[in-house]
């Protein structure tokens, strides 16, 4: 049953939200969170890039994750989309639904997480909405970015005969999640405490690759962020571009922790390559631009690795280090 | 517990969402919903106005309301905020969380509702996200609008000695909600079927007053939409502007159905004036601009009524038709 009024909030809740979030919303366009809407100027000769991801407790994060980390994850998965499109953040609009058992301390921590990342990534909180829910903690965030007009990097621009590259390392987050579910697996018991902490942290806190935005705009023919798993996401991007591709699993960059887990328990390679939550950048770059792309990325402190190349035709061929075709059980991303 | 991957969706769900929503997302910037983000050009010499409202089944609508109406309500409560700011819609970003018991037929109806209002209000669906939830159906919508630079109508611009006006009629939606909860009340049994249907519909389907945007930009010193109840919202706007006000309840425009309900059961007047969900425009207009404001509104087919005036000082004085002060039990909006 709907309650007395759509807009009704428990007494004092407006004041609580104002106390927690108004100090974060320092951008003049947020109007102190006191108006119906936010106001935002767009830089001249720029277009808007808009993305929106929702996260649900128990589905996209663990309900007992630190609220500050949940907030930062909500910020970062959206900022990661902007990064992949070559867009710099202008701000975010945040809505969240508070479950009955969420207390003020948790809300304070959640607000701190939003504020910390808004400052870190220059992505100010502009406005939003807070509601009550009988269900799980649910967050929806819209990130607003800008690119010079005509320069957004799409999924559709890749051509045959170009390099397939990824930033950072792949599989850490998926392994971190698998570790939370089944720490007794041999691949995980082989890790030391620092390695386990590294994987867990990579699941908890994505790193949006915003330092790559200029390199992507200047050199990439197509890009996306890896959220649903490297193999599946690459297959989608190749499809969108109307071409095929081949990658070599031995060239996929793994962190030392991921490498040790996979070497100890080889079936974890599939988790790493298909599990998702990487929030690394997957891009296609013409060979002639590779060295400049690599230089700009390295200067920005972000590693990039060539893992394969695009081909005429369609579908994604995945080969192991010896050139033998690999197929995975999960998903329908392999087209052969 | 989080499932196997943050991005994981039940098999075929991506395809279902694409089938239902891609045909609606006809704006070129939606990129067929096939990219990570949407692309939007902002008209020259305009600023963005951004608003975001979330709706939860059982809190903001009835879980068994028609999904098409739920969709339209989500669109309209956001578009109403744009209207109050004098902004015309550029598009919307939509996220929703699907509960386990929501079937394809309901999703189709929900998509139809979004598409119908996107077309009706020229507010194209640009992108968004779809997730699963173990909780109630939850919708979050961000509406993106544009105003000529510097012309957004704020809550803070009202001055003393100006007219307080509202569009349309007040209280229909709150009475419609009260009627759903308690149809046996004497105020409702006095209504005929058509009058009851009118109130129920006003709760179900707000009418964002977009035809007023130019009149508001040109003539209003402050405006907001009435979502939390006329009295409480007006008190907020007066506070934000640093002034006080007086209204006469006898001048608050009521529909014939609302008038009959209130005349039969006078305590329903409080429901009408404090209940909310009106999504009418509440504005402050200098007296010298009133007749032009009235003419433009009437030409656009929307009635506007003067219900009081602003004064120096602070707080909202509510008087009945005989000039006697009125106070209401609900809320803390009365400052005396």
XYZ file of C-alpha atoms in Angstrom:
672
model
C 0.000 0.000 0.000
C 1.176 3.452 -0.752
C 1.436 5.631 2.319
C -0.305 8.905 2.972
C 1.571 10.869 0.374
C 4.053 10.135 -2.356
C 6.282 12.837 -1.115
C 5.944 12.100 2.559
C 9.130 11.372 4.432
C 9.455 10.417 8.072
C 9.663 13.531 10.193
C 13.151 14.942 10.292
C 14.394 12.934 7.332
C 14.592 15.930 5.039
C 16.717 17.609 7.671
C 18.943 14.552 8.060
C 19.535 14.284 4.330
C 20.262 17.988 4.170
C 22.734 17.680 7.034
C 24.542 14.748 5.412
C 24.516 15.707 1.761
C 24.300 19.493 1.507
C 27.905 19.897 2.736
C 29.033 17.610 -0.089
C 27.008 19.391 -2.716
C 29.318 22.384 -2.902
C 28.989 22.919 -6.663
C 27.043 26.166 -7.200
C 24.687 24.357 -9.597
C 23.553 22.058 -6.781
C 21.841 25.125 -5.279
C 22.539 23.699 -1.828
C 20.144 20.827 -2.665
C 17.370 23.268 -1.807
C 15.685 23.588 -5.182
C 13.703 21.163 -7.343
C 16.544 20.788 -9.799
C 20.220 21.382 -10.415
C 21.651 23.869 -12.864
C 24.675 23.044 -14.985
C 26.562 24.959 -17.637
C 28.060 22.864 -20.417
C 31.458 23.954 -21.756
C 31.249 25.564 -25.205
C 31.792 23.220 -28.164
C 31.152 20.189 -26.001
C 28.456 17.529 -25.990
C 27.004 15.713 -23.022
C 27.734 12.088 -22.299
C 25.161 10.529 -19.964
C 25.279 7.211 -18.189
C 23.228 5.626 -15.435
C 23.872 2.482 -13.438
C 21.739 1.110 -10.632
C 23.056 -1.077 -7.808
C 21.028 -3.277 -5.483
C 22.228 -4.742 -2.169
C 22.599 -8.491 -2.466
C 22.827 -8.263 -6.244
C 25.555 -5.750 -7.074
C 27.234 -5.512 -3.702
C 27.068 -7.256 -0.360
C 24.606 -5.682 2.064
C 27.307 -5.744 4.738
C 29.967 -4.034 2.628
C 31.085 -0.761 4.211
C 28.558 1.920 3.141
C 31.445 4.199 2.176
C 32.699 1.552 -0.253
C 29.196 0.997 -1.634
C 28.924 4.723 -2.313
C 32.291 4.783 -4.020
C 31.415 1.773 -6.127
C 28.219 3.502 -7.284
C 30.238 6.580 -8.232
C 32.992 4.632 -9.916
C 31.012 2.234 -12.082
C 29.349 5.277 -13.614
C 32.541 7.301 -13.943
C 34.103 4.269 -15.595
C 31.498 4.516 -18.360
C 32.379 8.173 -18.877
C 36.079 7.302 -19.005
C 35.480 4.678 -21.676
C 33.695 7.256 -23.819
C 36.509 9.789 -23.478
C 34.319 12.089 -21.380
C 35.311 14.135 -18.383
C 32.808 14.265 -15.512
C 30.690 17.372 -14.975
C 28.705 15.957 -12.064
C 26.387 13.280 -10.773
C 22.739 12.958 -9.803
C 22.175 10.450 -7.000
C 19.042 8.644 -5.877
C 18.936 5.992 -3.203
C 16.294 3.991 -1.403
C 16.905 3.419 2.291
C 15.836 0.099 3.842
C 14.256 0.016 7.315
C 17.389 -1.317 9.013
C 19.806 1.301 7.674
C 20.835 3.657 10.458
C 22.211 7.171 10.570
C 25.776 5.967 11.014
C 25.524 3.983 7.787
C 23.969 6.950 5.986
C 26.780 9.180 7.198
C 29.359 6.725 5.887
C 27.511 6.494 2.583
C 27.503 10.287 2.266
C 31.220 10.389 3.097
C 31.935 7.933 0.280
C 29.988 10.005 -2.244
C 31.744 13.151 -1.102
C 35.194 11.596 -1.205
C 34.836 10.395 -4.773
C 33.075 13.551 -5.918
C 36.198 15.419 -4.791
C 38.692 12.803 -6.029
C 37.249 12.647 -9.532
C 35.980 16.222 -9.780
C 32.458 14.842 -10.231
C 30.333 17.043 -7.979
C 27.059 15.902 -6.488
C 24.459 18.094 -8.181
C 21.203 16.702 -6.835
C 18.994 13.671 -6.532
C 16.389 12.040 -4.385
C 16.137 9.986 -1.210
C 13.267 7.607 -0.586
C 12.354 4.810 1.796
C 12.023 1.215 0.638
C 10.836 -1.967 2.338
C 13.367 -3.733 0.095
C 17.159 -3.733 -0.117
C 19.380 -0.644 -0.211
C 19.213 0.497 -3.814
C 21.275 3.190 -5.499
C 20.860 4.815 -8.866
C 23.400 7.277 -10.123
C 23.436 9.306 -13.310
C 26.833 10.622 -14.313
C 26.974 13.616 -16.620
C 30.127 14.103 -18.651
C 31.336 16.235 -21.512
C 33.362 15.580 -24.648
C 34.457 17.976 -27.362
C 31.664 17.831 -29.930
C 31.989 14.818 -32.202
C 34.715 13.131 -30.182
C 32.820 10.628 -28.046
C 34.430 7.201 -28.375
C 31.760 4.697 -29.360
C 31.583 0.930 -29.396
C 30.935 0.916 -33.102
C 34.044 2.459 -34.617
C 36.479 -0.479 -34.606
C 37.823 -1.640 -37.966
C 39.541 -4.876 -38.987
C 43.307 -5.048 -38.598
C 43.542 -2.982 -35.424
C 44.915 -3.819 -31.986
C 42.692 -4.882 -29.091
C 43.999 -3.377 -25.860
C 42.989 -3.367 -22.204
C 44.051 -1.155 -19.330
C 45.347 -2.386 -15.972
C 44.812 -6.018 -15.089
C 41.850 -8.269 -15.779
C 39.993 -10.636 -13.479
C 41.001 -9.278 -10.089
C 37.470 -8.231 -9.141
C 35.846 -11.455 -10.325
C 38.437 -13.445 -8.404
C 37.880 -11.232 -5.378
C 34.166 -12.008 -5.543
C 34.848 -15.740 -5.992
C 37.192 -15.557 -3.007
C 34.421 -14.078 -0.876
C 32.078 -16.882 -1.905
C 34.584 -19.757 -1.604
C 37.822 -18.857 0.204
C 38.609 -22.577 0.543
C 39.316 -23.003 -3.180
C 42.893 -24.099 -3.824
C 43.578 -21.076 -6.002
C 42.807 -18.843 -3.056
C 44.430 -20.809 -0.249
C 47.634 -20.544 -2.283
C 47.581 -16.744 -1.847
C 49.132 -14.815 0.993
C 47.119 -12.301 2.985
C 48.257 -9.353 0.943
C 47.263 -11.019 -2.309
C 43.845 -11.926 -0.960
C 43.336 -8.366 0.276
C 44.322 -7.040 -3.139
C 41.679 -9.136 -4.930
C 38.984 -8.300 -2.382
C 39.749 -4.612 -2.720
C 39.607 -4.768 -6.497
C 36.056 -6.144 -6.235
C 35.064 -3.532 -3.695
C 36.585 -0.453 -5.309
C 36.822 -0.083 -9.064
C 39.277 2.513 -10.440
C 37.656 4.481 -13.242
C 40.367 5.104 -15.824
C 39.678 8.788 -16.306
C 43.356 9.589 -16.947
C 42.942 7.739 -20.266
C 40.166 9.912 -21.667
C 42.312 12.061 -23.887
C 44.306 9.116 -25.235
C 41.059 7.310 -26.024
C 39.576 10.310 -27.826
C 42.723 10.818 -29.855
C 43.671 7.246 -30.686
C 40.920 4.666 -30.065
C 38.522 3.663 -32.832
C 36.177 2.067 -30.256
C 36.084 1.598 -26.512
C 33.957 0.415 -23.606
C 34.555 -0.454 -20.007
C 34.735 -4.076 -18.911
C 31.842 -4.660 -16.551
C 30.271 -7.949 -17.654
C 33.508 -9.840 -18.310
C 36.303 -9.307 -20.810
C 35.254 -12.011 -23.261
C 31.564 -11.140 -23.349
C 32.141 -7.407 -23.481
C 34.701 -7.725 -26.265
C 32.281 -9.898 -28.246
C 29.631 -7.185 -27.846
C 31.965 -4.434 -29.032
C 33.100 -6.437 -32.053
C 29.466 -7.129 -32.921
C 28.593 -3.457 -32.565
C 31.467 -2.590 -34.897
C 30.515 -5.329 -37.381
C 33.870 -7.072 -37.265
C 35.541 -10.092 -35.651
C 38.565 -10.493 -33.431
C 41.119 -12.839 -31.975
C 42.725 -12.671 -28.568
C 45.421 -14.700 -26.865
C 44.633 -15.522 -23.234
C 48.353 -15.571 -22.447
C 48.525 -11.864 -23.326
C 45.675 -10.836 -21.035
C 47.339 -8.875 -18.221
C 46.932 -10.502 -14.819
C 47.995 -9.109 -11.481
C 50.521 -11.159 -9.488
C 47.686 -12.284 -7.178
C 45.436 -13.300 -10.061
C 48.317 -15.053 -11.801
C 49.127 -17.100 -8.717
C 45.466 -18.048 -8.238
C 45.094 -19.095 -11.870
C 48.372 -21.011 -11.935
C 47.341 -22.913 -8.819
C 43.811 -23.578 -10.029
C 43.630 -23.186 -13.829
C 39.808 -23.209 -13.975
C 39.943 -19.781 -12.326
C 41.143 -18.382 -15.657
C 37.571 -18.577 -16.891
C 36.400 -16.619 -13.834
C 39.030 -13.977 -14.531
C 38.177 -13.598 -18.214
C 34.388 -13.810 -18.008
C 33.493 -12.724 -14.460
C 33.312 -8.987 -14.914
C 33.467 -6.042 -12.505
C 36.884 -5.120 -13.908
C 36.023 -1.544 -14.851
C 39.120 -1.485 -16.975
C 39.050 0.036 -20.444
C 38.771 -2.229 -23.454
C 39.695 -0.381 -26.621
C 40.531 -0.943 -30.254
C 43.462 1.135 -31.473
C 44.939 1.316 -34.983
C 48.458 -0.133 -35.011
C 49.998 3.125 -36.191
C 48.661 4.880 -33.047
C 49.627 2.171 -30.578
C 52.917 3.591 -29.435
C 51.465 7.045 -28.825
C 48.487 5.520 -27.004
C 50.871 3.461 -24.905
C 53.037 6.466 -24.088
C 50.110 8.656 -23.027
C 48.668 5.867 -20.873
C 51.977 5.098 -19.226
C 52.576 8.774 -18.548
C 49.170 8.835 -16.860
C 50.311 5.921 -14.697
C 48.051 3.329 -16.281
C 49.363 0.203 -17.951
C 47.853 -0.900 -21.239
C 48.347 -4.273 -22.921
C 47.681 -5.503 -26.430
C 45.752 -8.773 -26.149
C 44.835 -9.423 -29.776
C 43.594 -7.874 -32.964
C 40.457 -7.340 -34.988
C 39.705 -9.226 -38.192
C 37.238 -9.121 -41.069
C 34.119 -11.187 -40.487
C 32.416 -11.743 -37.196
C 32.813 -13.487 -33.859
C 35.553 -13.633 -31.279
C 38.203 -16.350 -31.405
C 39.895 -16.922 -28.059
C 43.208 -18.831 -28.170
C 45.521 -19.967 -25.414
C 49.251 -19.262 -25.390
C 49.856 -22.216 -27.745
C 47.346 -21.012 -30.291
C 44.680 -23.597 -29.442
C 41.051 -22.374 -29.404
C 39.551 -21.921 -25.954
C 35.882 -21.943 -25.151
C 34.163 -21.165 -21.896
C 31.004 -22.564 -20.405
C 29.652 -19.250 -19.199
C 27.559 -17.095 -21.425
C 26.877 -17.161 -25.117
C 29.581 -14.739 -26.109
C 31.414 -17.182 -28.366
C 29.855 -17.062 -31.788
C 31.405 -20.133 -33.398
C 24.893 -12.329 -1.061
C 25.916 -10.786 -4.342
C 25.533 -13.132 -7.275
C 28.234 -14.282 -9.676
C 28.796 -10.927 -11.284
C 27.590 -7.395 -10.822
C 26.772 -7.233 -14.467
C 25.174 -10.646 -14.760
C 21.597 -10.717 -15.974
C 19.405 -13.752 -16.437
C 19.969 -15.245 -19.858
C 17.988 -13.475 -22.523
C 17.232 -10.454 -20.368
C 19.504 -8.138 -22.311
C 17.649 -9.188 -25.435
C 14.270 -8.655 -23.805
C 15.175 -5.162 -22.629
C 16.531 -4.361 -26.073
C 13.331 -5.608 -27.695
C 11.128 -3.554 -25.368
C 13.101 -0.345 -25.027
C 15.259 0.079 -28.134
C 12.187 0.858 -30.301
C 11.309 3.658 -27.873
C 14.823 5.057 -27.791
C 14.608 6.627 -31.220
C 16.629 9.750 -30.386
C 19.960 9.510 -32.228
C 21.827 10.235 -28.980
C 20.424 7.052 -27.431
C 22.681 5.166 -29.858
C 20.049 2.422 -29.981
C 20.798 1.715 -26.287
C 23.798 -0.230 -27.562
C 26.604 1.860 -26.110
C 27.780 2.543 -22.554
C 26.374 6.037 -22.579
C 24.092 8.452 -24.378
C 25.211 11.502 -26.319
C 23.327 14.772 -26.140
C 23.883 18.162 -27.721
C 22.793 21.134 -25.631
C 21.248 24.081 -27.501
C 23.593 27.083 -27.729
C 23.187 29.719 -25.001
C 21.300 27.265 -22.809
C 22.051 25.709 -19.452
C 21.075 22.278 -18.236
C 18.412 21.714 -15.621
C 18.681 18.295 -13.994
C 16.224 16.541 -11.730
C 15.911 13.016 -10.425
C 13.032 11.352 -8.594
C 12.863 7.758 -7.439
C 9.625 5.794 -6.970
C 9.166 2.598 -4.985
C 6.190 0.230 -5.256
C 4.129 0.374 -2.082
C 5.580 3.763 -1.177
C 5.060 6.053 -4.168
C 2.547 3.986 -6.106
C 0.471 0.874 -5.570
C 2.188 -2.303 -6.709
C -0.969 -3.273 -8.572
C -1.325 0.018 -10.433
C -1.185 -0.517 -14.203
C 2.536 -0.647 -15.184
C 1.837 1.809 -17.990
C 0.524 4.329 -15.426
C 3.507 3.706 -13.131
C 5.833 4.469 -16.022
C 3.957 7.626 -16.881
C 3.969 8.759 -13.275
C 7.763 8.300 -13.141
C 8.119 10.384 -16.290
C 5.694 13.048 -15.180
C 6.879 13.727 -11.647
C 10.294 14.471 -13.133
C 8.983 16.512 -16.049
C 6.921 18.481 -13.535
C 10.150 19.581 -11.847
C 11.514 20.770 -15.184
C 8.277 22.655 -15.874
C 8.488 24.448 -12.525
C 12.004 25.605 -13.383
C 10.969 26.921 -16.787
C 12.982 24.220 -18.550
C 12.037 22.292 -21.635
C 12.886 18.588 -21.653
C 15.864 17.316 -23.653
C 15.518 13.694 -22.580
C 15.457 11.204 -19.733
C 17.709 8.513 -18.306
C 15.764 5.614 -16.800
C 16.816 2.909 -14.348
C 14.509 0.346 -12.860
C 14.821 -2.690 -10.637
C 12.587 -5.609 -11.552
C 11.135 -7.759 -8.758
C 10.913 -11.544 -9.131
C 7.159 -11.554 -9.769
C 7.130 -8.968 -12.570
C 6.406 -10.673 -15.879
C 7.062 -9.792 -19.499
C 3.542 -8.487 -20.025
C 4.035 -5.978 -17.202
C 7.442 -4.972 -18.575
C 5.910 -4.424 -21.994
C 3.225 -2.210 -20.499
C 5.859 -0.301 -18.527
C 7.887 0.275 -21.691
C 4.749 1.423 -23.522
C 4.094 4.001 -20.806
C 7.625 5.376 -21.025
C 7.400 5.524 -24.803
C 4.016 7.217 -24.805
C 5.112 10.011 -22.498
C 8.498 10.384 -24.162
C 6.589 11.118 -27.357
C 3.856 13.214 -25.715
C 6.281 15.496 -23.907
C 9.139 15.381 -26.405
C 11.334 13.901 -23.670
C 13.179 11.082 -25.430
C 14.526 8.052 -23.600
C 18.302 8.393 -23.924
C 19.569 5.466 -21.871
C 19.633 3.861 -18.476
C 19.960 0.575 -16.686
C 17.858 -2.435 -15.814
C 18.629 -4.613 -12.813
C 16.974 -7.360 -10.781
C 15.894 -6.820 -7.192
C 14.543 -9.128 -4.494
C 12.606 -6.078 -3.288
C 9.774 -4.002 -4.733
C 9.634 -2.559 -8.244
C 11.791 0.563 -8.045
C 12.222 3.263 -10.649
C 14.703 6.097 -10.837
C 14.484 8.641 -13.565
C 16.738 11.580 -14.333
C 15.184 14.260 -16.510
C 17.505 16.560 -18.422
C 16.126 19.919 -19.478
C 17.397 23.180 -20.898
C 16.754 26.830 -20.153
C 18.194 29.928 -21.801
C 21.301 30.730 -19.766
C 20.461 32.607 -16.603
C 16.700 32.089 -16.854
C 16.056 29.094 -14.592
C 13.233 29.900 -12.185
C 14.431 29.220 -8.664
C 12.693 28.846 -5.340
C 14.647 31.725 -3.916
C 13.626 34.706 -6.014
C 10.296 35.681 -4.445
C 10.000 39.165 -2.925
C 7.482 40.624 -0.510
C 4.337 42.145 -1.986
C 3.937 39.698 -4.859
C 1.080 37.362 -5.747
C 1.107 33.668 -4.854
C -0.437 31.651 -7.673
C -1.100 27.990 -8.440
C -1.962 26.244 -11.673
C -4.932 23.904 -12.178
C -6.667 22.571 -9.089
C -5.243 21.498 -5.747
C -5.935 18.393 -3.691
C -7.385 16.067 -6.323
C -4.521 13.578 -6.131
C -4.409 13.521 -2.327
C -8.150 12.996 -2.238
C -7.817 10.282 -4.883
C -5.296 8.518 -2.668
C -7.511 8.937 0.407
C -10.414 7.544 -1.615
C -8.394 4.432 -2.444
C -7.595 3.929 1.222
C -11.079 4.692 2.614
C -13.839 4.830 -0.027
C -16.439 4.634 2.753
C -15.710 8.161 4.008
C -18.737 10.401 3.706
C -16.883 12.878 1.516
C -16.343 10.142 -1.033
C -19.703 8.364 -0.855
C -21.219 11.746 -1.732
C -19.448 11.662 -5.104
C -20.815 10.159 -8.269
C -18.810 7.621 -10.273
C -17.389 10.193 -12.609
C -16.154 12.365 -9.759
C -14.526 9.403 -8.023
C -12.856 8.375 -11.283
C -11.572 11.915 -11.745
C -9.867 11.976 -8.323
C -8.389 8.486 -8.772
C -7.006 9.458 -12.143
C -5.457 12.637 -10.785
C -3.530 10.514 -8.266
C -2.477 8.048 -10.924
C -1.460 10.451 -13.684
C 0.044 13.860 -12.916
C 0.000 16.473 -15.694
C 3.355 18.244 -15.871
C 2.617 21.870 -16.684
C 5.181 22.235 -19.441
C 3.000 24.703 -21.380
C 3.715 27.198 -18.579
C 7.504 27.206 -18.909
C 7.797 30.384 -20.923
C 5.326 32.304 -18.758
C 7.237 31.199 -15.660
C 10.595 32.257 -17.096
C 9.232 35.624 -18.140
C 7.055 36.520 -15.180
C 7.641 34.398 -12.058
C 10.075 35.505 -9.386
C 10.052 31.980 -7.868
C 8.404 28.657 -8.602
C 8.303 24.993 -7.642
C 5.967 22.116 -8.274
C 3.576 20.971 -5.559
C 4.560 17.440 -4.658
C 4.549 17.345 -0.845
C 1.381 19.360 -0.299
C 0.498 22.972 -1.083
C 0.932 24.327 2.438
C 4.248 22.622 3.185
C 5.721 23.345 -0.230
C 4.721 26.994 -0.097
C 6.260 27.302 3.357
C 9.507 25.865 1.953
C 9.551 28.279 -0.973
C 8.875 31.293 1.251
C 11.677 30.157 3.555
C 14.049 29.730 0.626
C 13.203 33.256 -0.529
C 13.542 34.695 2.981
C 10.038 36.120 3.118
C 6.615 35.311 4.539
C 3.187 34.884 2.993
C -0.528 34.711 3.531
C -3.034 32.587 1.688
C -6.813 32.313 1.830
C -8.056 28.725 1.704
C -11.254 29.896 0.017
C -9.175 31.037 -2.962
C -7.367 27.735 -3.422
C -8.801 26.304 -6.657
C -10.654 23.024 -6.152
C -12.098 20.790 -8.841
C -15.869 20.162 -8.702
C -15.171 16.668 -7.327
C -12.814 17.942 -4.651
C -15.206 20.747 -3.752
C -18.093 18.330 -3.282
C -15.943 15.996 -1.147
C -14.736 18.870 1.047
C -18.201 20.408 1.411
C -19.595 17.041 2.494
C -16.718 16.267 4.858
C -14.869 19.473 5.789
C -11.890 17.688 7.370
C -10.947 16.612 3.847
C -9.821 20.196 3.212
C -6.685 19.462 5.179
C -6.025 16.398 3.001
C -6.435 18.536 -0.094
C -4.128 21.307 1.069
C -1.412 19.213 2.691
C -1.590 15.814 0.983
C 0.602 16.405 -2.017
C 1.009 14.653 -5.372
C -0.581 17.638 -7.081
C 2.226 18.317 -9.530
C 0.725 21.711 -10.151
C 2.923 24.788 -10.343
C 3.210 27.070 -7.339
C 4.675 30.421 -8.309
C 5.200 33.915 -7.029
C 4.479 36.602 -9.600
C 4.805 40.383 -9.241
C 1.405 42.034 -9.387
C 2.310 44.082 -12.457
C 2.979 40.860 -14.408
C -0.111 38.988 -13.227
C -2.401 39.758 -16.109
C 0.209 38.786 -18.692
C 1.014 35.610 -16.765
C -2.684 34.814 -16.616
C -3.174 35.438 -20.309
C -0.256 33.250 -21.365
C -1.392 30.434 -19.058
C -4.968 30.604 -20.214
C -3.861 30.625 -23.839
C -1.891 27.459 -23.072
C -5.071 25.922 -21.695
C -4.003 25.977 -18.072
C -5.919 27.821 -15.381
C -3.993 29.810 -12.796
C -5.400 31.233 -9.563
C -4.101 33.813 -7.135
C -4.372 32.338 -3.630
C -2.537 34.951 -1.581
C 0.450 37.222 -1.427
C 3.928 37.442 -0.004
C 4.849 39.667 2.938
C 7.937 40.915 4.732
C 9.055 38.678 7.560
C 8.768 34.952 7.705
C 6.278 32.118 8.002
C 3.079 31.262 6.229
C -0.281 32.478 7.549
C -3.203 30.403 6.317
C -6.671 31.989 6.674
C -10.108 30.681 5.852
C -12.614 32.600 3.747
C -13.634 34.648 6.806
C -10.091 35.700 7.578
C -9.683 33.396 10.585
C -6.300 31.667 10.972
C -6.280 27.978 10.109
C -3.795 25.451 11.351
C -3.388 21.842 10.358
C -2.255 18.843 12.357
C -0.062 17.378 9.650
C 3.556 18.307 9.331
C 5.603 21.095 10.743
C 5.053 23.507 7.906
C 3.226 26.063 10.025
C 5.704 28.478 11.493
C 3.535 30.338 13.996
